[in-house]
Amino acid sequence: MSHQNLMYLVPIVAIIALLFAFYLTHIVIKEDEGTEKMKEIASAISEGAHAFLWSEYRVLIIFVIILFFCIGIGVGNFVTSICFVAGALLSTLAGYFGMNVATKANVRTANAARQYASNKALDIAFSGGSVMGLCVAGFGILGVSIIYLITKDVDVLSGFSLGASSIALFARVGGGIYTKAADVGADLVGKVEAGIPEDDPRNPAVIADNVGDNVGDVAGMGADLFESYVGALISAITLGVAFLDAKGALYPLLVASIGLLAAIIATFFVRKSKNTNPASSLKIGTYAASTIVFIGGLLLSVAIFGDAKYGMCVVAGLIVGVLIGMITEIYTSADYAPVKEIAKQSETGAGTTVISGLSVGMKSTVLPIMLICIAIFASYYFGDLYGIALAAVGMLSTTAITVGVDAYGPIADNAGGIAEMSGLDEGVRDITDSLDAVGNTTAAMGKGFAIGSAALTALALFVSYAQAVNLKNIDILNYKVIIGLLIGAMLPFLFSANTMASVSKAAFKMIEEVRRQFKEMPGILQGETRPDYKTCVAISTNAALHEMIVPGLVAVLAPIVMGVLLGTAALGGMLAGALVTGVMMAIFMSNAGGAWDNAKKYIENGHLGGKGSACHKAAVVGDTVGDPFKDTSGPSLNILIKLMTIVSLVFAPLFLAIGGLL
Amino acid sequence: MSHQNLMYLVPIVAIIALLFAFYLTHIVIKEDEGTEKMKEIASAISEGAHAFLWSEYRVLIIFVIILFFCIGIGVGNFVTSICFVAGALLSTLAGYFGMNVATKANVRTANAARQYASNKALDIAFSGGSVMGLCVAGFGILGVSIIYLITKDVDVLSGFSLGASSIALFARVGGGIYTKAADVGADLVGKVEAGIPEDDPRNPAVIADNVGDNVGDVAGMGADLFESYVGALISAITLGVAFLDAKGALYPLLVASIGLLAAIIATFFVRKSKNTNPASSLKIGTYAASTIVFIGGLLLSVAIFGDAKYGMCVVAGLIVGVLIGMITEIYTSADYAPVKEIAKQSETGAGTTVISGLSVGMKSTVLPIMLICIAIFASYYFGDLYGIALAAVGMLSTTAITVGVDAYGPIADNAGGIAEMSGLDEGVRDITDSLDAVGNTTAAMGKGFAIGSAALTALALFVSYAQAVNLKNIDILNYKVIIGLLIGAMLPFLFSANTMASVSKAAFKMIEEVRRQFKEMPGILQGETRPDYKTCVAISTNAALHEMIVPGLVAVLAPIVMGVLLGTAALGGMLAGALVTGVMMAIFMSNAGGAWDNAKKYIENGHLGGKGSACHKAAVVGDTVGDPFKDTSGPSLNILIKLMTIVSLVFAPLFLAIGGLL
């Protein structure tokens, strides 16, 4: 078989993965949903999640139509516009299927726990999560490979990537605002004012809170990684064709296909694992998939290029991705010193809790950045600028299993919520709690992975951008580049300030609504009247879509304005500035938030005075600050840096035509 | 008179300024110190401040000796080493004289307030502050001009700048840790645990707290601006000689001389002002000095170059410096919306206080960065890379009056503390409080000015560095530059994490000591036994010097390691990365801290429930977080970015000799 015919294998692998996802969906759905009460709650969550999706789609469709024409006219190529729509559509489909099965897996996981079948509960939750992972990677390589096979034109591929980015913006930023508005709002009135426990069905915001887990942590995370996955592939294809030949496009797609097959194999390791510790089962899956890509990537490099050097780039990215996940665990898990130190600092009050959490978050940037630098060094050494894109592909090759493990977390969390709201036994709750605790760690690792891969992807796209606008260099001694660098570095601060303020504003509306319901319907707190869940869901939905507009416009317009006014070099500076500051802020905020969360849980588990102590109250303040940090602002920065770069790449022909006006 | 002879005017102006500082010292000292009790307290503060200085000098002398030989051998030029010692010595002298008179002005200000002579109190406090301002600028241009006149060698000047930076490291970072360890420690035990008011003489940490104002806010600020002042001048001289001729060195020195004379004139505006509002008096001084430099800078440009264009660069820097101060006021003063919003968010608890303060701080980066970019654009347009250095000189030309106004703040603060501790009337305290309130605003504006000028200075020094290592460009597409950029951007996070953790650690020691004294000497709280102030002073002193070592080593070693391992281009990337992230973080942290502080004061002034309300308690948490933000970590970043750049500049010959090892 000739090398180019191998390309046809890629969509076939994608279809195998999607069929396997379909099979796993079937595995989940055939399980029993449990009691009537459980069904009722699960359907409320599912309805809320779908309500959000449909509202999102209504806004999205306008956005897509406008951009369709902007791209077609601005770039002068409507094929790019069509690719843009394809990217948006496939990302939407991946998110829809993934979230749909997640909202079915949650109640079935709870029901398995009700039968004290904890291995089965793990299997259902993980299978549900895996559907999202397989859809992300499957639709990703399906779209990229088919467009490439049809058009044979690498320039239009950036449109596909922009489509993926647009959905990621809505899902990650909007979803992040949604989930934290509901969470903070539910906590502040429910736990603090009314004194009812978390996930209590009397809390009108409780359904919105559980919907938020699906919207933000499943769909948001999935769209974020779909964007990175597609971006890394497209950048590798673009640079591969530019620096080498068609082999340079084939190799990254085959590596991604190996990764996807490896993920399918790895799901069996997890699901058939007899290990009693769910954390170990999940880790085995990730390591198994990584090992397969490690070997496969090197062999394939020798087979295609007659040299292992490009394989080394893939391996560099792969290893660094796994290590960043581990480091994230050290900074955010209560098993290690940093989180314990935050818990200890809570003894002298909320002020010192916050200071030490900020300090831990800032310090946690050091090792991931060092690792990313090592990956850059090694991949450039072996494969030049193309190597950097390959490192990103390598890191993201295990996306299917990583997203699967990550989406497991919110499913387990939801299962716990359903168990609590349905009044199931404490023993059942113990099982869901143990599954959920693992979910917290995997979520933090997943965030670290998402940031690291976003950084490498944005860097690879940045190189593609420079290629597209014919920049031989981007010189920091050029005053326009300095200006670009400064403004770019400022944007993540503006973006984070906006998203944090949005959460505050939306949470405040939620608080007012919950207070109103408690006041006007006294029967709610007595457990006699059913609260009005739908209004709370609507508040989160509207807030998410409304508050997303300004950050979204900033991300799309900033590069266009800079490119038109100060030209391509200044825009290059701006992308670099946003990239470096965005990565630091994303790591800082995600890890600080994760560390505060687990410091609070550590105290709740009976340390330092336990639940209700002054120390615990201080830790709760840290956790409240950490909520928008780790679930809204931090992850949204991944989108900002990728979206700005991809917008610059797509509109490169426009900047070349206009030049810098100033 | 030939152009070059004009150069001899510069040291003459410097000597006039120093004589004027001597005269103002005399004005302050001749005033009465007040009651015995006041004298006793003032001498305890003065002793503590001197104790810190002498301890600092002991460490400093070792540091200076080591660096003396490192520079001489590493660079191969012991003249640079001698310049280094001169820079360190003159900065030390400026700090010593300035702090000495500050610790004399505080009690005399309190005594003037005791006689209800509020204009006189303002005069004494401002005169005391002006001594620091005049010493900073006077010793600055004295040293630079004499070295240049003697050696006629611009390369050795960087040694002088490194000397200034070394003192700034000790004074700003050490001083910042000192002042917040004492402040946080005193507050947490005194106000929270023992329930005694601020500045109560029964609190063993109260003297250390008042010493901290002098050490951190007077000496630290002075050394920071001495470094910027000297750095801007030296960079302008270096680039002026490189791009133009000897005129290029003459012009910035003459602009600085005009600024110094303008500051002397402006002090009369402030001191003779019949305005009843001290804030207006102080502002008039700054504006008067700026106007003189504005006109003088343009005329001088025409006289020397036959063209106003270089004057335009100076004016650009000057205007942006004033505007940044105003913007800082908007984000940190309770007269405007952001601080009121933080206060309002305190109604829903400490979590929302912290979130909104972080959000305000992040958002406050936008306008200052835009202004700095405009200054870069304009100054480059008029004067190329040399123009950027001139903009820094223009911004810093009013340093004498800016530092004077700024150092006024801690003197007024100390005066209030002395009035409280000496049990003076409430009416006296009202006068010192009104002076102190103005000091809070001027302090915030001074911080904004310090950051803005540090950014421009670091940028100018960065250009000088590229010149020194013969880099024609620093290309962000070069993977080594990307690695440098990422590691550079990470360093401000590491540095801030370290300095914040240092404050926590030192404050904890202070808390333990105060608790011990309260326990072992029950007479203290009854007001019968005099607490042991000296031990607390010693704790802050030792902590400051000990905790400074790691951040100091990071700042000095990081550029050397990078330059030796990855070469000059990577080092250029690292400096750029540290510069952009450092500036953002410094603005973010300083403004968030200032905003929290004033939100708390706004509530204490009777809004939203006033002192003691739940809202106030939440605001106190914000203020506690803000303390290390605004007085330790934020300002320390100014030092980091300048020191790293100046180290790179000084060791340029070393990097050229070795090249990148990797």
Short mmCIF file of C-alpha atoms in Angstrom, two decimals, chain B residues 385-593:
data_model
loop_
_atom_site.label_atom_id
_atom_site.label_comp_id
_atom_site.label_asym_id
_atom_site.label_seq_id
_atom_site.Cartn_x
_atom_site.Cartn_y
_atom_site.Cartn_z
CA LEU B 385 14.84 52.99 20.40
CA TYR B 386 16.67 55.92 21.99
CA GLY B 387 13.25 57.56 22.29
CA ILE B 388 11.97 54.75 24.53
CA ALA B 389 14.79 55.41 26.99
CA LEU B 390 14.02 59.13 26.84
CA ALA B 391 10.38 58.41 27.66
CA ALA B 392 11.57 56.58 30.76
CA VAL B 393 13.77 59.55 31.67
CA GLY B 394 10.83 61.89 31.09
CA MET B 395 8.55 59.85 33.30
CA LEU B 396 11.19 59.72 36.03
CA SER B 397 12.29 63.34 35.71
CA THR B 398 9.86 64.31 38.47
CA THR B 399 11.09 61.54 40.78
CA ALA B 400 12.24 64.00 43.45
CA ILE B 401 8.76 65.42 43.99
CA THR B 402 6.97 62.10 43.44
CA VAL B 403 9.07 60.35 46.08
CA GLY B 404 8.63 63.37 48.34
CA VAL B 405 4.83 63.18 48.10
CA ASP B 406 4.95 59.45 48.50
CA ALA B 407 7.22 59.41 51.57
CA TYR B 408 4.90 61.97 53.13
CA GLY B 409 2.36 59.14 53.54
CA PRO B 410 4.22 56.86 55.96
CA ILE B 411 5.38 59.90 57.96
CA ALA B 412 1.77 60.99 58.43
CA ASP B 413 0.85 57.39 59.24
CA ASN B 414 3.59 57.22 61.86
CA ALA B 415 2.47 60.57 63.28
CA GLY B 416 -0.98 59.10 63.79
CA GLY B 417 0.51 56.05 65.49
CA ILE B 418 2.58 58.22 67.83
CA ALA B 419 -0.47 60.37 68.65
CA GLU B 420 -2.46 57.23 69.48
CA MET B 421 0.29 55.60 71.54
CA SER B 422 0.98 58.81 73.46
CA GLY B 423 -2.69 59.13 74.35
CA LEU B 424 -3.15 62.51 72.68
CA ASP B 425 -6.63 64.04 72.24
CA GLU B 426 -9.09 62.73 69.70
CA GLY B 427 -8.96 66.13 67.96
CA VAL B 428 -5.22 65.65 67.38
CA ARG B 429 -5.86 62.21 66.00
CA ASP B 430 -8.47 63.70 63.65
CA ILE B 431 -5.79 65.93 62.12
CA THR B 432 -3.28 63.12 61.73
CA ASP B 433 -6.05 60.90 60.32
CA SER B 434 -6.91 63.47 57.66
CA LEU B 435 -3.23 63.71 56.73
CA ASP B 436 -2.97 59.91 56.70
CA ALA B 437 -6.04 59.47 54.48
CA VAL B 438 -4.36 61.60 51.83
CA GLY B 439 -1.25 59.50 52.30
CA ASN B 440 -3.18 56.37 51.32
CA THR B 441 -4.11 57.85 47.98
CA THR B 442 -0.65 59.27 47.30
CA ALA B 443 0.85 55.89 48.22
CA ALA B 444 -1.33 54.12 45.66
CA MET B 445 -0.49 56.71 43.00
CA GLY B 446 3.19 56.42 43.89
CA LYS B 447 2.99 52.66 43.44
CA GLY B 448 1.40 53.07 40.02
CA PHE B 449 4.14 55.49 39.09
CA ALA B 450 6.81 53.13 40.42
CA ILE B 451 5.48 50.23 38.33
CA GLY B 452 5.04 52.29 35.18
CA SER B 453 8.51 53.72 35.44
CA ALA B 454 10.00 50.32 36.28
CA ALA B 455 8.38 48.94 33.12
CA LEU B 456 9.74 51.68 30.87
CA THR B 457 13.15 51.52 32.55
CA ALA B 458 13.35 47.75 32.21
CA LEU B 459 12.33 48.07 28.57
CA ALA B 460 15.01 50.70 27.94
CA LEU B 461 17.61 48.56 29.71
CA PHE B 462 16.40 45.59 27.66
CA VAL B 463 17.15 47.51 24.48
CA SER B 464 20.57 48.44 25.90
CA TYR B 465 21.16 44.77 26.64
CA ALA B 466 20.39 43.78 23.03
CA GLN B 467 22.78 46.51 21.94
CA ALA B 468 25.48 45.26 24.31
CA VAL B 469 25.31 41.66 23.10
CA ASN B 470 25.03 42.71 19.43
CA LEU B 471 21.62 41.12 18.89
CA LYS B 472 20.17 42.44 15.65
CA ASN B 473 16.88 40.79 16.53
CA ILE B 474 15.28 38.57 19.17
CA ASP B 475 13.03 36.28 17.21
CA ILE B 476 10.02 34.74 18.95
CA LEU B 477 9.99 32.03 16.28
CA ASN B 478 13.37 30.84 17.57
CA TYR B 479 12.62 27.96 19.95
CA LYS B 480 15.26 29.14 22.41
CA VAL B 481 13.58 32.53 22.60
CA ILE B 482 10.22 30.81 23.16
CA ILE B 483 11.73 28.81 26.01
CA GLY B 484 13.24 32.00 27.43
CA LEU B 485 9.90 33.77 27.13
CA LEU B 486 8.04 31.01 28.97
CA ILE B 487 10.56 30.72 31.80
CA GLY B 488 10.80 34.49 32.09
CA ALA B 489 7.02 34.76 32.31
CA MET B 490 6.99 32.10 35.03
CA LEU B 491 9.55 33.85 37.26
CA PRO B 492 7.23 36.63 38.53
CA PHE B 493 4.83 33.91 39.66
CA LEU B 494 7.58 32.04 41.48
CA PHE B 495 8.90 35.28 42.96
CA SER B 496 5.45 36.39 44.16
CA ALA B 497 4.70 32.96 45.60
CA ASN B 498 7.95 33.09 47.55
CA THR B 499 7.50 36.60 48.91
CA MET B 500 3.91 35.92 49.94
CA ALA B 501 4.90 32.71 51.69
CA SER B 502 7.70 34.64 53.43
CA VAL B 503 5.25 37.15 54.85
CA SER B 504 3.04 34.35 56.13
CA LYS B 505 5.97 32.60 57.75
CA ALA B 506 7.36 35.75 59.36
CA ALA B 507 3.93 36.94 60.50
CA PHE B 508 3.39 33.57 62.13
CA LYS B 509 6.59 33.98 64.16
CA MET B 510 5.47 37.46 65.17
CA ILE B 511 2.08 36.12 66.30
CA GLU B 512 3.74 33.48 68.44
CA GLU B 513 5.99 36.06 70.09
CA VAL B 514 3.12 38.44 70.87
CA ARG B 515 1.05 35.57 72.28
CA ARG B 516 4.03 34.54 74.42
CA GLN B 517 4.45 38.03 75.83
CA PHE B 518 0.73 38.37 76.62
CA LYS B 519 0.83 35.00 78.37
CA GLU B 520 4.06 35.40 80.31
CA MET B 521 3.53 39.05 81.26
CA PRO B 522 -0.16 39.54 82.12
CA GLY B 523 0.65 43.12 83.17
CA ILE B 524 1.01 44.12 79.55
CA LEU B 525 -2.68 44.01 78.72
CA GLN B 526 -3.53 45.84 81.97
CA GLY B 527 -1.20 48.59 80.80
CA GLU B 528 1.10 48.09 83.82
CA THR B 529 4.08 46.36 82.19
CA ARG B 530 5.85 47.79 79.17
CA PRO B 531 5.96 45.10 76.46
CA ASP B 532 9.24 43.96 74.98
CA TYR B 533 9.21 45.82 71.68
CA LYS B 534 12.77 44.95 70.76
CA THR B 535 12.23 41.23 70.35
CA CYS B 536 9.44 41.90 67.87
CA VAL B 537 11.65 44.33 65.98
CA ALA B 538 14.36 41.68 65.89
CA ILE B 539 11.92 39.05 64.55
CA SER B 540 10.90 41.28 61.65
CA THR B 541 14.50 42.23 60.96
CA ASN B 542 15.78 38.67 60.90
CA ALA B 543 12.84 37.38 58.90
CA ALA B 544 13.24 40.12 56.30
CA LEU B 545 16.93 39.43 55.79
CA HIS B 546 16.57 35.67 55.87
CA GLU B 547 13.57 35.43 53.59
CA MET B 548 15.17 37.72 51.05
CA ILE B 549 17.92 35.29 50.15
CA VAL B 550 15.97 32.94 47.86
CA PRO B 551 14.14 35.62 45.84
CA GLY B 552 17.40 37.56 45.58
CA LEU B 553 19.30 34.55 44.28
CA VAL B 554 16.55 33.81 41.75
CA ALA B 555 16.72 37.35 40.39
CA VAL B 556 20.52 37.37 40.12
CA LEU B 557 21.17 33.79 39.02
CA ALA B 558 18.28 33.17 36.58
CA PRO B 559 19.63 35.49 33.86
CA ILE B 560 23.20 34.28 34.33
CA VAL B 561 22.19 30.61 34.07
CA MET B 562 20.00 31.28 31.04
CA GLY B 563 22.65 33.37 29.31
CA VAL B 564 25.34 30.76 29.87
CA LEU B 565 23.18 27.73 28.96
CA LEU B 566 20.96 28.92 26.11
CA GLY B 567 22.74 32.07 24.99
CA THR B 568 21.93 35.73 24.54
CA ALA B 569 18.77 35.37 22.40
CA ALA B 570 17.12 33.04 24.90
CA LEU B 571 18.11 35.44 27.66
CA GLY B 572 16.51 38.26 25.68
CA GLY B 573 13.32 36.20 25.52
CA MET B 574 13.48 35.57 29.24
CA LEU B 575 13.84 39.27 30.03
CA ALA B 576 10.89 40.08 27.77
CA GLY B 577 8.76 37.36 29.37
CA ALA B 578 9.59 38.50 32.89
CA LEU B 579 8.99 42.11 31.91
CA VAL B 580 5.48 41.64 30.52
CA THR B 581 4.24 39.23 33.18
CA GLY B 582 6.01 41.13 35.95
CA VAL B 583 4.34 44.40 35.01
CA MET B 584 0.88 42.79 34.82
CA MET B 585 1.31 41.02 38.14
CA ALA B 586 2.70 44.15 39.83
CA ILE B 587 -0.24 46.30 38.70
CA PHE B 588 -2.73 43.56 39.52
CA MET B 589 -1.39 42.90 43.00
CA SER B 590 -0.74 46.52 44.00
CA ASN B 591 -4.14 47.74 42.87
CA ALA B 592 -6.09 44.80 44.27
CA GLY B 593 -4.34 45.40 47.61
#
